[in-house]
Short mmCIF file of C-alpha atoms in Angstrom, two decimals:
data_model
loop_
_atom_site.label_atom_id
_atom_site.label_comp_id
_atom_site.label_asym_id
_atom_site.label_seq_id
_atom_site.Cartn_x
_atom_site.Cartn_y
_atom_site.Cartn_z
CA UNK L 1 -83.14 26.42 14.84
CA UNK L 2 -80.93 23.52 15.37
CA UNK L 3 -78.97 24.21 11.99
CA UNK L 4 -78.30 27.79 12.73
CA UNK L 5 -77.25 26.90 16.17
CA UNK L 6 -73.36 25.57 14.65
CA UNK L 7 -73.40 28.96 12.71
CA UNK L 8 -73.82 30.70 15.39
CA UNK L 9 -71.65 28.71 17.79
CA UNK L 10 -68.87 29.02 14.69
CA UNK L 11 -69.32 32.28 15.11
CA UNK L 12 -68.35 32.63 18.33
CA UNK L 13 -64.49 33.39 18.77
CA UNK L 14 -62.75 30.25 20.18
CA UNK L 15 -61.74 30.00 23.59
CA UNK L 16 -58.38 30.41 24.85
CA UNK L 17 -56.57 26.86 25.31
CA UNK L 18 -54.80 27.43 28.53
CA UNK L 19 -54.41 24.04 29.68
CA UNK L 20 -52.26 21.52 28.03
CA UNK L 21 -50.55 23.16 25.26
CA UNK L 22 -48.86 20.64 22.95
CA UNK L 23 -45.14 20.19 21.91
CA UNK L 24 -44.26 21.41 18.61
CA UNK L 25 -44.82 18.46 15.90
CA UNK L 26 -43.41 17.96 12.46
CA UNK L 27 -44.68 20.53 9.99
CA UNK L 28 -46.41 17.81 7.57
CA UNK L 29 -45.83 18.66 3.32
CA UNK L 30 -48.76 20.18 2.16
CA UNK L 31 -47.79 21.97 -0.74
CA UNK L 32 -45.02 21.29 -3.32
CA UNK L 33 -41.40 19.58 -2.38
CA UNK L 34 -39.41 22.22 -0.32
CA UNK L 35 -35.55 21.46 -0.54
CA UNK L 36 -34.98 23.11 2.84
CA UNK L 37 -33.31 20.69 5.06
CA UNK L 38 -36.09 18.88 7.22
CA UNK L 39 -35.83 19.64 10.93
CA UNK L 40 -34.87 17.12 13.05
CA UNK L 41 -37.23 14.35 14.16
CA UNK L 42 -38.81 14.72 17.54
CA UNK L 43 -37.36 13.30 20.60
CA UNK L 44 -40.75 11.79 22.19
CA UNK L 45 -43.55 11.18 20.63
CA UNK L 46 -46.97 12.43 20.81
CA UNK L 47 -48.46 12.93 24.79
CA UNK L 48 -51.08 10.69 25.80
CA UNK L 49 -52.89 10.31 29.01
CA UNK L 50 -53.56 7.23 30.52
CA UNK L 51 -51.39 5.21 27.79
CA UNK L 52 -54.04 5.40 25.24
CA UNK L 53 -55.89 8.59 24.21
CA UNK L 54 -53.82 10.97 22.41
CA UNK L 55 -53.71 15.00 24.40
CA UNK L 56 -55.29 16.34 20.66
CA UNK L 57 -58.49 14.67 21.68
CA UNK L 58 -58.66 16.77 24.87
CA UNK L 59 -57.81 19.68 23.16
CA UNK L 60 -59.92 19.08 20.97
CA UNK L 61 -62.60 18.37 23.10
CA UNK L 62 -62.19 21.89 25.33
CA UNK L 63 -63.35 24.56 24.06
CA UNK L 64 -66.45 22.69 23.72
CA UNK L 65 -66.73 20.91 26.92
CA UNK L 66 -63.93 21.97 29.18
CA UNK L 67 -61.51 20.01 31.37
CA UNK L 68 -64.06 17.26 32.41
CA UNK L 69 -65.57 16.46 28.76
CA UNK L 70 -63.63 13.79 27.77
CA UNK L 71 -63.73 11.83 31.20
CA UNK L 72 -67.86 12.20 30.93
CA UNK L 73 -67.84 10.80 27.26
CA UNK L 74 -65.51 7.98 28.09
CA UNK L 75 -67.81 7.19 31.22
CA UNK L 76 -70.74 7.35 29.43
CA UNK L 77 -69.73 5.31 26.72
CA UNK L 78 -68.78 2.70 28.99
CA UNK L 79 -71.99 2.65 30.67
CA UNK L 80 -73.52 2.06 27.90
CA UNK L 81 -71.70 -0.71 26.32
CA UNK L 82 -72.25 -2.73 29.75
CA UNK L 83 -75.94 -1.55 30.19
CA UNK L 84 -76.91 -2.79 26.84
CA UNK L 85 -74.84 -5.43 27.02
CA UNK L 86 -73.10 -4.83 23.40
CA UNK L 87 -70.22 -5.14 25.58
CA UNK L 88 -70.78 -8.59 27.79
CA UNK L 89 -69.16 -9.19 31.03
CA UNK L 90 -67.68 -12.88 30.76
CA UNK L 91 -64.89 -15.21 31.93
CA UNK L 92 -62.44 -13.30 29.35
CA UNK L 93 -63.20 -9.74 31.11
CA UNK L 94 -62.02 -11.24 34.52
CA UNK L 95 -59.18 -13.05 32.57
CA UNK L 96 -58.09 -9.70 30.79
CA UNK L 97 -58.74 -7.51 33.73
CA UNK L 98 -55.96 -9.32 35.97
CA UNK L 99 -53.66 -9.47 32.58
CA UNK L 100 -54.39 -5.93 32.26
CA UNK L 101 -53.09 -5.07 36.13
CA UNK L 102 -50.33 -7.42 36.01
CA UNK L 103 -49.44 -5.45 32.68
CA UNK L 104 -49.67 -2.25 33.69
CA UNK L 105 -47.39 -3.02 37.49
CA UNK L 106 -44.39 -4.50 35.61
CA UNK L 107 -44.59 -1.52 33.20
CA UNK L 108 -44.84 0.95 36.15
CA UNK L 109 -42.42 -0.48 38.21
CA UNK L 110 -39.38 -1.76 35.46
CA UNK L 111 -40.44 0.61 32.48
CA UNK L 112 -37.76 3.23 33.46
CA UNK L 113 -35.21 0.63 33.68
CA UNK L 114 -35.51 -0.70 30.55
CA UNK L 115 -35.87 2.14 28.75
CA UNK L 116 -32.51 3.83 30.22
CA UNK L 117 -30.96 0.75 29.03
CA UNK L 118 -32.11 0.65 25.58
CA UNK L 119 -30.91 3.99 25.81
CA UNK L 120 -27.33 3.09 27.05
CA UNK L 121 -27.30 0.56 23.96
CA UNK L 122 -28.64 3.43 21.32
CA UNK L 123 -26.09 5.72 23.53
CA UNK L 124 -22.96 3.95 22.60
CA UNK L 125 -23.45 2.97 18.87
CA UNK L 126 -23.44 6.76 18.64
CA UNK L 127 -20.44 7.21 20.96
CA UNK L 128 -18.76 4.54 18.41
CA UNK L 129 -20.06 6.19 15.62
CA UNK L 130 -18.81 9.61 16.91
CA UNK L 131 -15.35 8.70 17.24
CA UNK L 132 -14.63 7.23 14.20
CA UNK L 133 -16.23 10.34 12.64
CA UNK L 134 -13.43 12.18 14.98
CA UNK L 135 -10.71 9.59 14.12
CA UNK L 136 -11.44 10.47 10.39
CA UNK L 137 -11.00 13.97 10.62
CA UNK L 138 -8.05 14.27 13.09
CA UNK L 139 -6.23 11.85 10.46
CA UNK L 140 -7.42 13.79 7.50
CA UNK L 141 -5.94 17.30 9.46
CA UNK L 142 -2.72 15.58 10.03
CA UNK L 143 -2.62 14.51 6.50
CA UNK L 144 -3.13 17.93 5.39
CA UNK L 145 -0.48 19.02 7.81
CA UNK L 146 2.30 16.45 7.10
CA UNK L 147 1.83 17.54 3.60
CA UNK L 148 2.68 21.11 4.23
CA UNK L 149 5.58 20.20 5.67
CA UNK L 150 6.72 18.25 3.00
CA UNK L 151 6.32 20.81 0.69
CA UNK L 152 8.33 23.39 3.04
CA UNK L 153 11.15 20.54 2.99
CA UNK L 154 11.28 20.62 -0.69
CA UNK L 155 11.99 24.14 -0.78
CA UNK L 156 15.11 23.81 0.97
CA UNK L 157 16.73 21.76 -2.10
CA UNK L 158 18.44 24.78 -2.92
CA UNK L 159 20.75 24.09 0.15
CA UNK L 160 21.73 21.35 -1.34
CA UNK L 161 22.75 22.32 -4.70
CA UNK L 162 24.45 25.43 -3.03
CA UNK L 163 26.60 22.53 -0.78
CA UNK L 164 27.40 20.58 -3.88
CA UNK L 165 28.63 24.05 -5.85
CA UNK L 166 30.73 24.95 -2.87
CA UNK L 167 32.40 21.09 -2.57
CA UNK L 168 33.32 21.28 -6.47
CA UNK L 169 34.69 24.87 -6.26
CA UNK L 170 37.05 24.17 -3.10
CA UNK L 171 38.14 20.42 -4.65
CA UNK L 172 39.50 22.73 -7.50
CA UNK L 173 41.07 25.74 -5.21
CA UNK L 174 42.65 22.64 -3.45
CA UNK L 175 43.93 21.38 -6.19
CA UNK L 176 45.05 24.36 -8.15
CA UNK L 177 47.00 25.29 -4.77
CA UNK L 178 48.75 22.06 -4.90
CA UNK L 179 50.04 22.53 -7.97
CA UNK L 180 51.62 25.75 -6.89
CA UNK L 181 52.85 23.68 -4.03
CA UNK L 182 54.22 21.57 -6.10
CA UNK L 183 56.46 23.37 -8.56
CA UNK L 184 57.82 25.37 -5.50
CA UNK L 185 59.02 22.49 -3.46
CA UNK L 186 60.20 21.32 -6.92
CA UNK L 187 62.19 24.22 -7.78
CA UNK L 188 63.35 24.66 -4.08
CA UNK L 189 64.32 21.13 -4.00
CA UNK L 190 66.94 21.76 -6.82
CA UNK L 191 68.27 24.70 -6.46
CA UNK L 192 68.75 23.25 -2.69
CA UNK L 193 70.50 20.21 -4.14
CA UNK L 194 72.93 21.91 -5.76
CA UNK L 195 73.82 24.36 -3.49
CA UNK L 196 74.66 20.95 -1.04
CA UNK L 197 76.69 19.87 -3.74
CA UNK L 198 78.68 22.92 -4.25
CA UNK L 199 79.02 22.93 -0.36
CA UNK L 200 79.87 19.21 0.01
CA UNK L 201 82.77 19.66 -3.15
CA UNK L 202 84.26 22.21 -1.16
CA UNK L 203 84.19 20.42 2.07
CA UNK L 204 85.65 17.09 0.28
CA UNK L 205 88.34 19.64 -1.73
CA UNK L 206 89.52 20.94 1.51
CA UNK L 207 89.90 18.07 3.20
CA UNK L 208 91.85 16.40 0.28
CA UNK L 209 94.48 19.58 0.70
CA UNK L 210 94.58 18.69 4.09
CA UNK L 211 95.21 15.15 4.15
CA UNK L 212 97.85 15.43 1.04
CA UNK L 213 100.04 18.49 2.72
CA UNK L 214 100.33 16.39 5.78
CA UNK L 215 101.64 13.78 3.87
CA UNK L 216 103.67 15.81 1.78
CA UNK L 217 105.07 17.18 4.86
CA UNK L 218 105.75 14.29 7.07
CA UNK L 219 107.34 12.87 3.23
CA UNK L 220 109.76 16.02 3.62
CA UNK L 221 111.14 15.38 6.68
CA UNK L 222 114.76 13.81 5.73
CA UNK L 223 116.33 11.37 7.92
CA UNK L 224 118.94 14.53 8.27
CA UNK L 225 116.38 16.49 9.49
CA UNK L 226 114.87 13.97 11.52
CA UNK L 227 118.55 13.00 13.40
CA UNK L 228 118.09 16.92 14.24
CA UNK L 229 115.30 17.54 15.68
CA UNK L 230 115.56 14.67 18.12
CA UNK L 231 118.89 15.51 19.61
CA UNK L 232 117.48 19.10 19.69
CA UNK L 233 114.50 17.76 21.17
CA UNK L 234 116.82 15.98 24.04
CA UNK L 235 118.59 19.26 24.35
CA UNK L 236 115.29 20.67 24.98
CA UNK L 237 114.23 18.59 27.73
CA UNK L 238 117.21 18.43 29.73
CA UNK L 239 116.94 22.39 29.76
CA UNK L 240 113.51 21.76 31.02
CA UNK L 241 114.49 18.93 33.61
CA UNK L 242 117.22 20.79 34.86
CA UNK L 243 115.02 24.10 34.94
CA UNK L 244 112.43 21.68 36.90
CA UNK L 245 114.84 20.20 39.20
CA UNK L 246 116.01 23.63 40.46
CA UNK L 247 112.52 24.58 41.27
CA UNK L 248 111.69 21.50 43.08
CA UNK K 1 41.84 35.28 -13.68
CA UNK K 2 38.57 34.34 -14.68
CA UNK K 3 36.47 31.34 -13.16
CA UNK K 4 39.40 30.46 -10.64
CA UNK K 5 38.05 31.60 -7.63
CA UNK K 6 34.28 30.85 -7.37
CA UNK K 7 33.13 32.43 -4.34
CA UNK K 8 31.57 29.87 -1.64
CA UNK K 9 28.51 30.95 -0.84
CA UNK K 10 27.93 30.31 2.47
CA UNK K 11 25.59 27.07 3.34
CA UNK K 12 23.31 27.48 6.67
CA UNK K 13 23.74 24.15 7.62
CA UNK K 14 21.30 24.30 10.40
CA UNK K 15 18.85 25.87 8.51
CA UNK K 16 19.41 22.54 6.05
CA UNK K 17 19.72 20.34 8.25
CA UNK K 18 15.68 21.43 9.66
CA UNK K 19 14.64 20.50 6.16
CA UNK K 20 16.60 17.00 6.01
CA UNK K 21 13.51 14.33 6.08
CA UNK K 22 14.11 11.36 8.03
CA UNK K 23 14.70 9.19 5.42
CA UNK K 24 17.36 10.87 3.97
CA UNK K 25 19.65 11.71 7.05
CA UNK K 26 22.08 9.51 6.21
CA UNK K 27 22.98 10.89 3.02
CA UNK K 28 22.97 14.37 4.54
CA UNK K 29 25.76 12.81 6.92
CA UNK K 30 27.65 11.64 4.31
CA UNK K 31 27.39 15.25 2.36
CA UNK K 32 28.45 17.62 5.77
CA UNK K 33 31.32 15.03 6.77
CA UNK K 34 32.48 15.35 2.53
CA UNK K 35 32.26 18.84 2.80
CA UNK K 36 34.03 19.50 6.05
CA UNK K 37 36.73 17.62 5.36
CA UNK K 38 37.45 19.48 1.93
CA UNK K 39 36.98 22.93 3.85
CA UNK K 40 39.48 21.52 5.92
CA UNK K 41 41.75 20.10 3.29
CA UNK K 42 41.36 23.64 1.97
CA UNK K 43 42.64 25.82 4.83
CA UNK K 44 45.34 23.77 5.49
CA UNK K 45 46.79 24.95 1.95
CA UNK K 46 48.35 28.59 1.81
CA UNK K 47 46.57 30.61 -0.98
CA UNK K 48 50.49 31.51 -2.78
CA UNK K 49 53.30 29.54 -2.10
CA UNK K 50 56.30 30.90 -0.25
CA UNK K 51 58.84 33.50 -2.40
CA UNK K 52 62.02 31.64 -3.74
CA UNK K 53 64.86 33.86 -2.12
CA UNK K 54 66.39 34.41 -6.17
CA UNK K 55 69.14 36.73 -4.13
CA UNK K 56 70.57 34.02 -2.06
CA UNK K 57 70.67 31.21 -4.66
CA UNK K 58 72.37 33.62 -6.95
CA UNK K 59 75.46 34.55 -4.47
CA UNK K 60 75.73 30.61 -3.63
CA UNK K 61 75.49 28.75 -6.88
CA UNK K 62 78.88 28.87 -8.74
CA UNK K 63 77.69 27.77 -11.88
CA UNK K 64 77.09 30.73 -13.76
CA UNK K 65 73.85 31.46 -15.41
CA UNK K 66 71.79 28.46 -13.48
CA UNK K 67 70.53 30.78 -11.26
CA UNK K 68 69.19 33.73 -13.90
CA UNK K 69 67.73 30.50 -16.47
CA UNK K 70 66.40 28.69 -13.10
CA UNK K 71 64.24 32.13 -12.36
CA UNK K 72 63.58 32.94 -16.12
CA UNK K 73 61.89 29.60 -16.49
CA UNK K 74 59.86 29.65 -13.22
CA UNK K 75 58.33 33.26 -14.12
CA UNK K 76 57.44 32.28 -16.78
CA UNK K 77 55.47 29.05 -15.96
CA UNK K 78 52.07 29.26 -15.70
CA UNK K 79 50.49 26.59 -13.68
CA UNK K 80 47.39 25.17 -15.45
CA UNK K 81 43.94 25.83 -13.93
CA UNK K 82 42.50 22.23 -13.00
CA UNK K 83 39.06 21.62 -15.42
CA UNK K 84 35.50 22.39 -14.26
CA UNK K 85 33.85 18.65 -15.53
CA UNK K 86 31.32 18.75 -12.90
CA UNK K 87 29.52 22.23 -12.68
CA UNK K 88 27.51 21.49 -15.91
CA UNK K 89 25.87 18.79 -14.29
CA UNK K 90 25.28 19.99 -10.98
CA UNK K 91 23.45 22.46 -12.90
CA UNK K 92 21.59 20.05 -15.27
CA UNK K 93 20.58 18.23 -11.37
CA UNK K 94 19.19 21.21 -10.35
CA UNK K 95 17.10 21.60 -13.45
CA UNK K 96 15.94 18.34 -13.10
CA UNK K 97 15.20 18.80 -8.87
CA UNK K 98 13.19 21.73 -9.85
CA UNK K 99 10.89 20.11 -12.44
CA UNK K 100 10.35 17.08 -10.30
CA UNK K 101 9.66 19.39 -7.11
CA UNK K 102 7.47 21.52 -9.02
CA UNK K 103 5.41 18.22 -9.95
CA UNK K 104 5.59 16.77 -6.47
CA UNK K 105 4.15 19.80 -5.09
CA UNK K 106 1.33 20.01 -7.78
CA UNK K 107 0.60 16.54 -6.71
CA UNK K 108 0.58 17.49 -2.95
CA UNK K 109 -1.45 20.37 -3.57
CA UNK K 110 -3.98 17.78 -5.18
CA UNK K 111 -3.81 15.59 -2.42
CA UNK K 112 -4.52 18.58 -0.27
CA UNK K 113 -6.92 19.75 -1.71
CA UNK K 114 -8.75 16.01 -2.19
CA UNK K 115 -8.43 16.20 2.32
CA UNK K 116 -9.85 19.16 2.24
CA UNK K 117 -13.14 18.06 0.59
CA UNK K 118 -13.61 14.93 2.83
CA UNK K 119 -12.58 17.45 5.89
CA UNK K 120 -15.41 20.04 4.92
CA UNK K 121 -17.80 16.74 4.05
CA UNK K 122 -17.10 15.29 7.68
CA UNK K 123 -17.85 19.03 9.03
CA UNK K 124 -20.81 19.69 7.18
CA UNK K 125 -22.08 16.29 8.53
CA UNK K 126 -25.81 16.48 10.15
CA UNK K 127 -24.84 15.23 13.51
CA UNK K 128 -25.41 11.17 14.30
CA UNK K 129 -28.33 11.25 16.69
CA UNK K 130 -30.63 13.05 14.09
CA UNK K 131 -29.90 10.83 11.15
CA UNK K 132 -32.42 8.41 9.74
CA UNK K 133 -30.96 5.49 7.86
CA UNK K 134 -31.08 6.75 4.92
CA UNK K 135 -29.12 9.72 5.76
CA UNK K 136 -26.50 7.64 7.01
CA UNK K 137 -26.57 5.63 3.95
CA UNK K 138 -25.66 9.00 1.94
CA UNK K 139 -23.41 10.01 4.10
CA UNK K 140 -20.86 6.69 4.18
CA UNK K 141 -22.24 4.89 1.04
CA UNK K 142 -20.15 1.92 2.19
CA UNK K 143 -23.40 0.66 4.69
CA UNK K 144 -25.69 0.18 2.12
CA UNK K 145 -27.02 -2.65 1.97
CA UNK K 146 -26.91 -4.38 -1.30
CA UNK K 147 -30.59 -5.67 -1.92
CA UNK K 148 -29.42 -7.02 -5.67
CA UNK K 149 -26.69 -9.10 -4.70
CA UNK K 150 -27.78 -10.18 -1.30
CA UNK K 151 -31.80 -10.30 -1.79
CA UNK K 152 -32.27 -12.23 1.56
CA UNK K 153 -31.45 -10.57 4.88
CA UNK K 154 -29.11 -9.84 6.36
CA UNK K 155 -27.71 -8.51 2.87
CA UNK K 156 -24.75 -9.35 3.29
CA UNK K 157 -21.94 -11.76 3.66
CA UNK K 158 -22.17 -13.79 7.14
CA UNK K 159 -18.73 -13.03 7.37
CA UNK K 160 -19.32 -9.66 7.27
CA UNK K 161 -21.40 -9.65 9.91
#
């Protein structure tokens, strides 16, 4: 009877678990190595109630003896370790119990503390962490950036050459026009020359005739001649005086 | 005439200017100030000198015959064409731009593409807060801790630390 009573309880369909249900833990590796990446790791750890017993012993204790198993079998247990003394009450219980309390106050009263500021500490290693990551890859895109614009500059070298053609063609159009330049005022410059010298002959030629038919002519007048013209001269003027002293 | 009037192309100077690195302004100065002052040089000069008024000289010059010889010779001169020395390299410098330009950009395009990879390794990244140590030690290789050299802790130089 007894042995066919866990066949027949196993046969039973299990209860609904309605109270507690757990978080989702780590799938363990049961069969052969999987290369899929590995989920992440789990926030908090396992629950536990009261500090100590793991939630999977409740569950696993309910479908068997409900909510209050657990609690009975811990009480129980106790119980009997004191009533047959395999557990005996000495100075050390007292000692421990008051260790125990002090324990458990500090933890209830500064445990939230400290763990917010482990978690400031854990919080800015990865802040640190973070931004060099960022530093590395803003750099990196303005790497790649700067050079794609050095490659665009290096297509422009065609300018360049193009500037340098232009400079060696006009440095020969200037000079080729200069030439020209230059055998024109050349040519202009003599042909200008001696037309000055033609005019300047002529200019010296005529005043040469001038000068030497004065002198011939002043040469030509004859004392004879001279003696003449003087007393016609006086002739002349006392016509005039005596025509000036009748008008006045 | 053949060769004697090379048409200038036209140079966007703006548009070379953009490309101009830093570095190399100067230079670029000393080009555009080279250039405008041989465009300028350039205008100034008429393309054909002035006509020599043959009709004129002819009436005024007594001596007989200077005139006619004067105009024979100058018709018949023919004003040499100054020597291209310089195209030939300007061309061989361009040959030479190109194959160096064409290797600087392979080399870009390698240092590109060597960004790239470190860019798409930093992306692909699992992010900080769900790394274990060793993940971090795969990711920057640099923080592992070298257990050969340094076997007592902390692994590495004090200095380091």
């Amino acid at each position: 009877l007894l042995s066919s009573a866990p066949a027949a309880l196993r046969a039973l369909p299990p209860p609904p678990v309605a109270v507690g249900v757990l978080h989702a833990t780590r799938q363990l590796h049961t069969t052969q190595q999987s290369l899929a990446p590995l989920p992440p790791l789990p926030e908090k750890g396992g629950e536990v109630r009261h500090g100590l017993i793991p939630e999977e012993f409740f569950q696993f204790l309910y479908p068997k003896t409900g909510v209050t198993g657990p609690y009975m079998l811990g009480t129980g247990l106790i119980l009997y370790f004191l009533s047959k003394e395999i557990y005996v009450v000495n100075h050390e219980t007292v000692a421990g119990a008051c260790i125990l309390a002090v324990i458990i106050y500090a933890v209830k009263r500064f445990g939230g503390d400290v763990a917010a500021f482990a978690d400031k500490l854990n919080e800015e290693k990865m802040a640190k962490a973070l931004a060099v990551k960022n530093e590395a890859m803003q750099s990196l895109q303005d790497a790649i950036e700067a050079e794609k614009k050095e490659q665009w500059r290096v297509e422009g070298r065609s300018y360049l050459f193009d500037a340098k053609r232009n400079n060696v063609a006009m440095l020969l159009e200037t000079n080729y026009r200069e030439r020209l330049m230059m055998v024109y005022n050349e040519v202009k410059k003599r042909l200008d020359y001696q037309v000055a010298m033609q005019n300047l002959k002529r200019q010296k030629e005529q005043e040469h005739m001038i000068d030497w038919v004065e002198k011939s002519v002043v040469q030509s007048i004859t004392p004879q001649q001279q003696k003449e013209s003087i007393a016609k001269c006086i002739l002349d003027l006392k016509a005039l005086s005596k025509g000036a002293h009748a008008t006045v | 005439m053949a060769g004697r009037r090379a048409a200038l192309k036209a140079v966007d100077w703006a548009a070379f200017a953009e490309r101009v690195p830093p570095s190399q302004r100067p230079m670029f100065n000393a080009l555009k100030t080279r250039s405008d002052a041989l465009t300028a040089r350039l205008a100034v000069l008429p393309e054909k000198p002035p006509t020599i008024d043959w009709a004129y000289y002819k009436a005024n010059i007594a001596k007989a015959g200077m005139v006619d010889d004067f105009q024979k010779k100058f018709s018949a001169l023919k004003v040499p064409e100054p020597v291209d020395t310089q195209s030939a390299k300007i061309d061989a410098q361009e040959q030479e731009a190109a194959r160096s330009s064409a290797e600087y950009i392979q080399a870009s395009k390698a240092r590109i593409a060597q960004y790239e990879q470190q860019l798409q390794k930093f992306k692909n990244m699992i992010p900080f807060e769900q790394m274990t140590l060793d993940d971090l030690h795969e990711a920057f290789p640099e923080t592992r801790l070298d257990k050969e050299k340094y076997p007592y802790w902390p692994h590495k130089p004090i200095a380091d630390l």
